[in-house]
Coordinates of C-alpha atoms in Angstrom, one line a residue:
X1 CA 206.3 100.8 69.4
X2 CA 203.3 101.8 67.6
X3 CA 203.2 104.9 65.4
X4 CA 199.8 106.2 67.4
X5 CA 201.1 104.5 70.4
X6 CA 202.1 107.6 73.2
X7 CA 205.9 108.6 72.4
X8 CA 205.9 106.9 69.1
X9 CA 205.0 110.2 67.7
X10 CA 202.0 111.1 65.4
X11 CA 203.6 110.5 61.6
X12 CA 201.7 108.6 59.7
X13 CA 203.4 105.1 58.7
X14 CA 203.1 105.3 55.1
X15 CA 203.4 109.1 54.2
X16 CA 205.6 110.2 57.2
X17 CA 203.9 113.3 57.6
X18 CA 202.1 114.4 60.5
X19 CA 198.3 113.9 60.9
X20 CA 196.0 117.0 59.6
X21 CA 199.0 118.3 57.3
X22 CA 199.0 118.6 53.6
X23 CA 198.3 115.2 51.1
X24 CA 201.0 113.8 49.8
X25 CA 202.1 114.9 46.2
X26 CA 200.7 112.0 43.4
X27 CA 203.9 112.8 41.2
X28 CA 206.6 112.3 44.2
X29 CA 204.7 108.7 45.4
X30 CA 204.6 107.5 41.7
X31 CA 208.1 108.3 41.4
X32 CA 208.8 106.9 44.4
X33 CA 207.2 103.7 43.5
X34 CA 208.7 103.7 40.2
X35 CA 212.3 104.1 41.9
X36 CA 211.6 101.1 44.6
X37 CA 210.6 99.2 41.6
X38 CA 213.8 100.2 39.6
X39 CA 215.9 98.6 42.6
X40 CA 214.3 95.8 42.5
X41 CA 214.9 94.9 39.0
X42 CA 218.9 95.8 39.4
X43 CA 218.9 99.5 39.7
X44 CA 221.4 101.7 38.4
X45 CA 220.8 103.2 35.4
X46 CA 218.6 101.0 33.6
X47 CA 216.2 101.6 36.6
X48 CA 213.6 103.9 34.0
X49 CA 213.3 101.0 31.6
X50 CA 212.9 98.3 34.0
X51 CA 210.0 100.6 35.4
X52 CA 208.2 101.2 31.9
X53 CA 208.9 97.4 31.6
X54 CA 207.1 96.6 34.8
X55 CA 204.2 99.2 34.0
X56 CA 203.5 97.6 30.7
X57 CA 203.5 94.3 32.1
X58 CA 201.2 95.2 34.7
X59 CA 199.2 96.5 32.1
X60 CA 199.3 93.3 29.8
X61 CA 198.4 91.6 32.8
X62 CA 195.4 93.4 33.9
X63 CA 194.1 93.3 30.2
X64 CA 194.8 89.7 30.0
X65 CA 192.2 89.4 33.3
X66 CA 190.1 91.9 31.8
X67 CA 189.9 89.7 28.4
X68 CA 189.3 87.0 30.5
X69 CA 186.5 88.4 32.3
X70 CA 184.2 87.8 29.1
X71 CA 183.8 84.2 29.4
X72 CA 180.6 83.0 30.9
X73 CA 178.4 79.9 30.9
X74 CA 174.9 79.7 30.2
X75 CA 173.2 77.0 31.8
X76 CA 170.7 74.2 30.2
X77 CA 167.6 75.6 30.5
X78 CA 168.5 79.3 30.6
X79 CA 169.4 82.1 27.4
X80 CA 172.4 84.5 27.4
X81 CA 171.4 88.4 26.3
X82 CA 174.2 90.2 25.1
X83 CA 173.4 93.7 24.8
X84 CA 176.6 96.2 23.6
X85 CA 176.4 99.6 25.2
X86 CA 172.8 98.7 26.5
X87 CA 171.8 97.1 22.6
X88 CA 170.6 94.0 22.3
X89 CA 173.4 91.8 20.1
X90 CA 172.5 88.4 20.0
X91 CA 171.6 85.6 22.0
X92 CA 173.3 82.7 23.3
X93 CA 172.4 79.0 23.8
X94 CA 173.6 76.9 26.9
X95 CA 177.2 76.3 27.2
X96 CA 180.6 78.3 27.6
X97 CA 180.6 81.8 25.4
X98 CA 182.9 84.7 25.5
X99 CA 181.7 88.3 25.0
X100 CA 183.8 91.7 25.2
X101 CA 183.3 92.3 28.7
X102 CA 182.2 95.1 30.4
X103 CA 181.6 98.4 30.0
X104 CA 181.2 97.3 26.5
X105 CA 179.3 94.5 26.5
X106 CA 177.2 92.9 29.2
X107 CA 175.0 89.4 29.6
X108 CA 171.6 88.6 31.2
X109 CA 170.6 84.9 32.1
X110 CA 167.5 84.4 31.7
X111 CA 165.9 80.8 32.6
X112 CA 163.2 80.4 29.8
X113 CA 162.1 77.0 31.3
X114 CA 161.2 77.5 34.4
X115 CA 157.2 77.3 35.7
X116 CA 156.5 81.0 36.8
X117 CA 153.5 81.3 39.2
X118 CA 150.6 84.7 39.1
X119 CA 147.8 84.9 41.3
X120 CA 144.8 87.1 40.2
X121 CA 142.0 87.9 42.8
X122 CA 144.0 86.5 46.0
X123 CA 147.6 86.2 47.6
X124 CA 148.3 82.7 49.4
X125 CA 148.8 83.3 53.0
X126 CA 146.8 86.7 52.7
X127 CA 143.6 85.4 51.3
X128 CA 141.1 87.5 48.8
X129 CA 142.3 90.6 47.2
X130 CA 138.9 92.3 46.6
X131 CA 139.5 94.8 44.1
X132 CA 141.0 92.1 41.9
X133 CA 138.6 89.5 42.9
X134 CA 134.9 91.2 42.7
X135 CA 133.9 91.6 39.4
X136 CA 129.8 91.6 37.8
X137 CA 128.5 89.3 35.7
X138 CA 126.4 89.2 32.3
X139 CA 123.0 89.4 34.5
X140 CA 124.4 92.0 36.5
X141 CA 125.3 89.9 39.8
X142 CA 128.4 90.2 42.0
X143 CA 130.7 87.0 41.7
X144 CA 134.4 86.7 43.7
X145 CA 136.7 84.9 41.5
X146 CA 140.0 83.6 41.9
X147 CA 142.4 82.7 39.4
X148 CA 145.5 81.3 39.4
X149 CA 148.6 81.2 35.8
X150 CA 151.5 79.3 34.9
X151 CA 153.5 80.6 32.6
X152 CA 156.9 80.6 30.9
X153 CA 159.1 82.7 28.7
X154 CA 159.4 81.8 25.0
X155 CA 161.8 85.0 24.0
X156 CA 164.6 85.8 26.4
X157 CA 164.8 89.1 24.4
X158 CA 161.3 90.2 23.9
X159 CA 161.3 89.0 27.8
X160 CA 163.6 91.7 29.0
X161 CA 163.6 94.4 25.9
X162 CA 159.7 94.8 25.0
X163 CA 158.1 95.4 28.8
X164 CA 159.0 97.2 31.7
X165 CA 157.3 95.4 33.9
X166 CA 156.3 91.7 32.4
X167 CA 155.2 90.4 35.6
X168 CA 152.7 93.3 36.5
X169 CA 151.8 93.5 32.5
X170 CA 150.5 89.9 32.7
X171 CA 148.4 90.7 35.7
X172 CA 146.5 93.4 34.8
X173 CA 145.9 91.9 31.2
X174 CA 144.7 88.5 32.9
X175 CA 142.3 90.5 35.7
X176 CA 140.9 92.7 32.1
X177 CA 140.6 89.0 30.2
X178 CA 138.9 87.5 33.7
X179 CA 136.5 90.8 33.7
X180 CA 135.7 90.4 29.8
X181 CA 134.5 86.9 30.0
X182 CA 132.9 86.5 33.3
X183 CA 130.7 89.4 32.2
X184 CA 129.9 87.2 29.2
X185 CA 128.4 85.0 31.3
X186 CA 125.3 84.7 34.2
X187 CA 125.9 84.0 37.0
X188 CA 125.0 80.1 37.9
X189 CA 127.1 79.5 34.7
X190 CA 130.2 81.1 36.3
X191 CA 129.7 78.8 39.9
X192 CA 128.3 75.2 38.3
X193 CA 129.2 74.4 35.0
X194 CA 131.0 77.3 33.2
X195 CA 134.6 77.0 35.4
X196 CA 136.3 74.9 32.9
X197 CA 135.1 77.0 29.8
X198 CA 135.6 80.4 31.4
X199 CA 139.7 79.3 32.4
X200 CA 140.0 78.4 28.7
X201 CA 138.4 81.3 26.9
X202 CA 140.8 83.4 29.8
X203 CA 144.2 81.8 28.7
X204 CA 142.9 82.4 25.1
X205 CA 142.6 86.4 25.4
X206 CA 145.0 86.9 27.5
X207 CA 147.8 84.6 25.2
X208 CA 146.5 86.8 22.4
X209 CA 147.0 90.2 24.3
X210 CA 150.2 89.5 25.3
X211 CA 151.6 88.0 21.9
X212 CA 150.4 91.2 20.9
X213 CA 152.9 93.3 23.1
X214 CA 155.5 91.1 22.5
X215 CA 156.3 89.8 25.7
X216 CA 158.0 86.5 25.1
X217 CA 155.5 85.7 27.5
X218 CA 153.9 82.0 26.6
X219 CA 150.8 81.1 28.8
X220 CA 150.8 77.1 30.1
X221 CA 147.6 76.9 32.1
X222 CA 144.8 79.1 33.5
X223 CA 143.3 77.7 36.7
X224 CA 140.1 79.0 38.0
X225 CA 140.6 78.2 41.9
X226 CA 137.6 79.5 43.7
X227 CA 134.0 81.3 42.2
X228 CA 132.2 82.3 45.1
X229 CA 129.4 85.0 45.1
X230 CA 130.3 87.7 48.0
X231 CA 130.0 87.2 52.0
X232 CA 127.0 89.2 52.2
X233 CA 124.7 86.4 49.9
X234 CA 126.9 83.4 50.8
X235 CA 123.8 81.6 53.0
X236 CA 121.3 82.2 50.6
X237 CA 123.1 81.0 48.1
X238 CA 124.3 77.9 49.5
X239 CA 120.2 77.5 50.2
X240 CA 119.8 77.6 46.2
X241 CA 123.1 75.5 45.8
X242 CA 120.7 72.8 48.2
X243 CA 117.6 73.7 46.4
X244 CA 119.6 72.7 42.9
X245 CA 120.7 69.3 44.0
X246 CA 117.6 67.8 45.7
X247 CA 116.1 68.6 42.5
X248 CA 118.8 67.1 40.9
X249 CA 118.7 64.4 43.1
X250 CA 115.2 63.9 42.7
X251 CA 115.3 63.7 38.8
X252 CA 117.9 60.9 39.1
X253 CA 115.9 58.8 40.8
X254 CA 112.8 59.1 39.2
X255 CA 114.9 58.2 36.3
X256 CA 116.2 54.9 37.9
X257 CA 112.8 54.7 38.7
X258 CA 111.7 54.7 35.3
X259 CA 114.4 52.6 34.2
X260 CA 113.0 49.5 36.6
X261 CA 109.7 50.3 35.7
X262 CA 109.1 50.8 31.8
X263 CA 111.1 47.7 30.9
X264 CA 109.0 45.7 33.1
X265 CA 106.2 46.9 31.7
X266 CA 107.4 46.2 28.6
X267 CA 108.4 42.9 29.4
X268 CA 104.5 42.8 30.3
X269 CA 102.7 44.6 27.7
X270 CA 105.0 42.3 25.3
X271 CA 103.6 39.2 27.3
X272 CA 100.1 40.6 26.9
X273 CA 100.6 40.9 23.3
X274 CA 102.1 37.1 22.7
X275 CA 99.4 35.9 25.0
X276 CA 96.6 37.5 22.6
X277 CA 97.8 36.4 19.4
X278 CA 98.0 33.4 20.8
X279 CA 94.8 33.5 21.8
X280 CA 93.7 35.1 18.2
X281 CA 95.3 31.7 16.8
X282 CA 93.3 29.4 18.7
X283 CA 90.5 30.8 17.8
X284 CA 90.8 31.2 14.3
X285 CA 91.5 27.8 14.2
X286 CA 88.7 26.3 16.4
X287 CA 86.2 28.9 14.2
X288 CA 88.2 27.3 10.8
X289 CA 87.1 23.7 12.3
X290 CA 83.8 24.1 13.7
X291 CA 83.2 25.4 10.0
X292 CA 84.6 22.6 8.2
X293 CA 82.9 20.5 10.9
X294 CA 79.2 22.2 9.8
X295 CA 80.1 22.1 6.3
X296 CA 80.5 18.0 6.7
X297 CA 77.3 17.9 9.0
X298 CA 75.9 19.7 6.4
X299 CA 76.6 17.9 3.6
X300 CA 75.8 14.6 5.5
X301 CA 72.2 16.4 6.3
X302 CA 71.6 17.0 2.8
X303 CA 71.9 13.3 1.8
X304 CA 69.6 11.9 5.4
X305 CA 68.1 15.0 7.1
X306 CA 65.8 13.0 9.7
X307 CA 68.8 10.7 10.7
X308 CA 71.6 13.6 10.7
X309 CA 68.6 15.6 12.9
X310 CA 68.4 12.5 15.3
X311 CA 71.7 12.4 15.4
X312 CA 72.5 15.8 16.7
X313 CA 70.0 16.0 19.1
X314 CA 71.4 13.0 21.2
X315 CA 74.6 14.3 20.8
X316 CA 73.3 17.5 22.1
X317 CA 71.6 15.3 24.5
X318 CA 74.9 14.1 26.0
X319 CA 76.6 16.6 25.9
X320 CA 74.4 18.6 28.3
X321 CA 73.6 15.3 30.6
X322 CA 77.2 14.6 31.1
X323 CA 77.8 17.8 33.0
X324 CA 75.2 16.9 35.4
X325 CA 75.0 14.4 38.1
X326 CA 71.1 14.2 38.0
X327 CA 69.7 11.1 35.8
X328 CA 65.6 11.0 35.2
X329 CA 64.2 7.8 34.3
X330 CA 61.7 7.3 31.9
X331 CA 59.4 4.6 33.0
X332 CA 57.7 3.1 30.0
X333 CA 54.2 3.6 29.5
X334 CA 53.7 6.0 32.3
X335 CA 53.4 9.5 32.9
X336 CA 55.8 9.7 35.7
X337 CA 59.6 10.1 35.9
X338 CA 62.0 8.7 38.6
X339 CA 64.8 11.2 40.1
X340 CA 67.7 9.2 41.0
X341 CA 70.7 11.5 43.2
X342 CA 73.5 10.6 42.6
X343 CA 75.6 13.7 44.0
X344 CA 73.7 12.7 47.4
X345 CA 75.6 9.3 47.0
X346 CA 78.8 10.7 46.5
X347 CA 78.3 12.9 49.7
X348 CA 76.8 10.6 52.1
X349 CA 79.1 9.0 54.4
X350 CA 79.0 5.1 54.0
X351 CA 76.8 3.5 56.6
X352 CA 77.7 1.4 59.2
X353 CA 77.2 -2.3 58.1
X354 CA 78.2 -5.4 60.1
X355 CA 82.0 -6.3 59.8
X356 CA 80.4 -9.1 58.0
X357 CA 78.9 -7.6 55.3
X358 CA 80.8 -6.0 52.5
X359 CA 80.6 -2.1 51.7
X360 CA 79.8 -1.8 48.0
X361 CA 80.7 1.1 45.8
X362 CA 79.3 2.0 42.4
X363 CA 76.4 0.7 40.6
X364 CA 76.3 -2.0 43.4
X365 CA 76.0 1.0 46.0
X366 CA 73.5 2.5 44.0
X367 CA 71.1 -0.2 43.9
X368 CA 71.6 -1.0 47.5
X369 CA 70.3 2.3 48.4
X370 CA 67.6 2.2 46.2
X371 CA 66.4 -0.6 48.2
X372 CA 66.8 1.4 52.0
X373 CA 65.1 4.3 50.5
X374 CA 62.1 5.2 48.5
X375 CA 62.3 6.7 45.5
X376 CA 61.2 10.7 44.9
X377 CA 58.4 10.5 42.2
X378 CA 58.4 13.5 39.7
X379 CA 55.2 13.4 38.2
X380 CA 54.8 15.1 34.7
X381 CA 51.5 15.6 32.6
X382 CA 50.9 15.0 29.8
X383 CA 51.1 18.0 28.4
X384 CA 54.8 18.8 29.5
X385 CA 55.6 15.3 28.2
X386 CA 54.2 16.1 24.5
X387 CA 56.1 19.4 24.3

């Protein structure tokens, strides 16, 4: 039967006293303990050593496991901090140490190569954080920029000892950093070009700010993730974002333009150029021998004027008659010249002569037309004549 059970009365199982009366005297359970303990061990009287035995074991026992207690392992990757009565004491590389364990001495793990992750201007899943993310630029315009830094720790000990809050520390010194050099710059330098140069000029300051508090803080990479100007002039300036690339566009293809175009004309004006020296050559050479040719007309005049004179002018003669399909002939003794037209010849269509009679051609031809058809008379006086 249960002690609370109904008629198993209301003693308590361990004192034997009833419920609500006084606590049990410390001194008689001790001794009472001390006694079962005695009879365990063989009683009698030897039953007080056997107990002071027994305590001091217990006692080697517990200090054994509190000895024991001091061994931990520091994982690869990660720094022990031993601190004795909250004072830093050393610190421990990866693998199994032993320090006096607690309440004198106590250990922090911390990992130093892990990737740590601080958003500046936004939260992911929330979105912008305005009154980290609006900040004014060097010509006085209102820019939303997000940042985002991966960092590690470099001194487990400077880590935990030298700021309160490291985590909080880094992000207001990297929003003051991000405030410093955007308002360096304008604005279009911040949106276009500038990200790259603005996210290394941050991680500089803001590694230099930090070293300076001795954080054991060491800065990997600075990411600028978004540069935005505010909701209220987003359309217009996406309209000027437009603006900006037609005209970019447009100067890249005049310049393909001009790349297809100038060589081509260079190819020409090159052409152009070969084409008159060239020219210049030929012409220097046909002056050079049309002078030697005068200077040996010249000297063969000099020796036979009337004959060299003579001679030229029938060369002249022919010259100008052989461009020309009319012939004059001179008849002898007369005043009168006959006309003879030959281009007619050429273009009249052969006439049509029995199958018996052959069709002519040349001088043959000529003469037969002469004979069908009178001859044009071109009379010339005298005074033409003697000219």
């Amino acid at each position: 039967m249960s002690w609370n059970e109904p008629g198993g009365g209301k003693k308590d199982p361990w004192s034997g006293q009833e419920p609500g009366g006084s606590p049990p005297d410390l001194e008689e359970i001790i001794r009472s303990l001390q006694e079962k303990i005695g009879r365990l061990f063989g009683g009698g009287g030897g039953g007080a050593a056997a107990s002071a035995f027994v305590v001091w074991a217990l006692v080697g026992i517990v200090f054994i496991l509190w000895l024991l207690s001091g061994f931990y392992i520091v994982d690869e990757g990660n720094r022990g901090v031993v601190t004795r009565f909250g004072r830093y004491t050393e610190t421990t590389m990866p693998g199994l140490h032993w320090h006096i364990p607690y309440p004198v001495e106590a250990v922090d793990i911390v990992d130093v190569e892990h990737q740590r992750f601080l958003e500046v201007g936004y939260r992911t899943g929330v979105g912008s954080v305005p009154q980290e993310a609006l900040m004014l630029t060097g010509d006085e315009n209102i820019v939303d920029v997000r940042l985002a830094v991966q960092y590690t720790i470099s001194s487990a000990r400077d880590f935990l000892f030298n700021i309160n809050d490291p985590e909080k520390t880094l992000r207001e010194v990297t929003e003051s950093a991000l405030r410093e050099v955007v308002g360096q710059h304008t604005m279009d330098f911040v949106l276009t070009e500038g990200r790259s140069e603005i996210a290394a000029d941050v991680k500089k300051l803001v590694q230099q700010i930090m070293n300076s508090y001795g954080s054991g803080i060491a800065v990997e990479t600075v990411n600028l993730v978004d540069a935005q100007p505010p909701e209220e002039v987003q359309a217009a300036f996406e309209d000027a974002i437009k603006a900006r690339e037609d005209k970019q566009r447009f100067i890249n293809e005049a310049q393909a333009y001009a790349n297809e175009v100038i060589p081509k004309a260079r190819g020409q004006a090159a052409r152009i150029l070969e084409e008159a020296q060239g020219y210049k050559q030929k012409m220097i050479a046909k002056a050079q021998g049309e002078a030697s040719r005068f200077e040996q007309i010249l000297a063969e005049y000099e020796q036979a004027p009337e004959v060299t004179r003579t001679r030229l002018y029938l060369d002249a003669l022919e010259a100008v008659f052989s461009k020309t399909e009319t012939i004059m002939v001179d008849v002898k003794g007369g005043n009168n010249l006959l006309y003879l037209p030959l281009d007619r010849f050429k273009a009249a269509p052969a006439p049509n002569l029995p199958h018996s009679q052959p069709v002519l051609s040349g001088p043959a031809a000529a003469q037969q037309m002469l004979q069908r058809q009178p001859l044009r008379r071109v009379v010339r006086s005298r005074e033409g004549r003697g000219r």
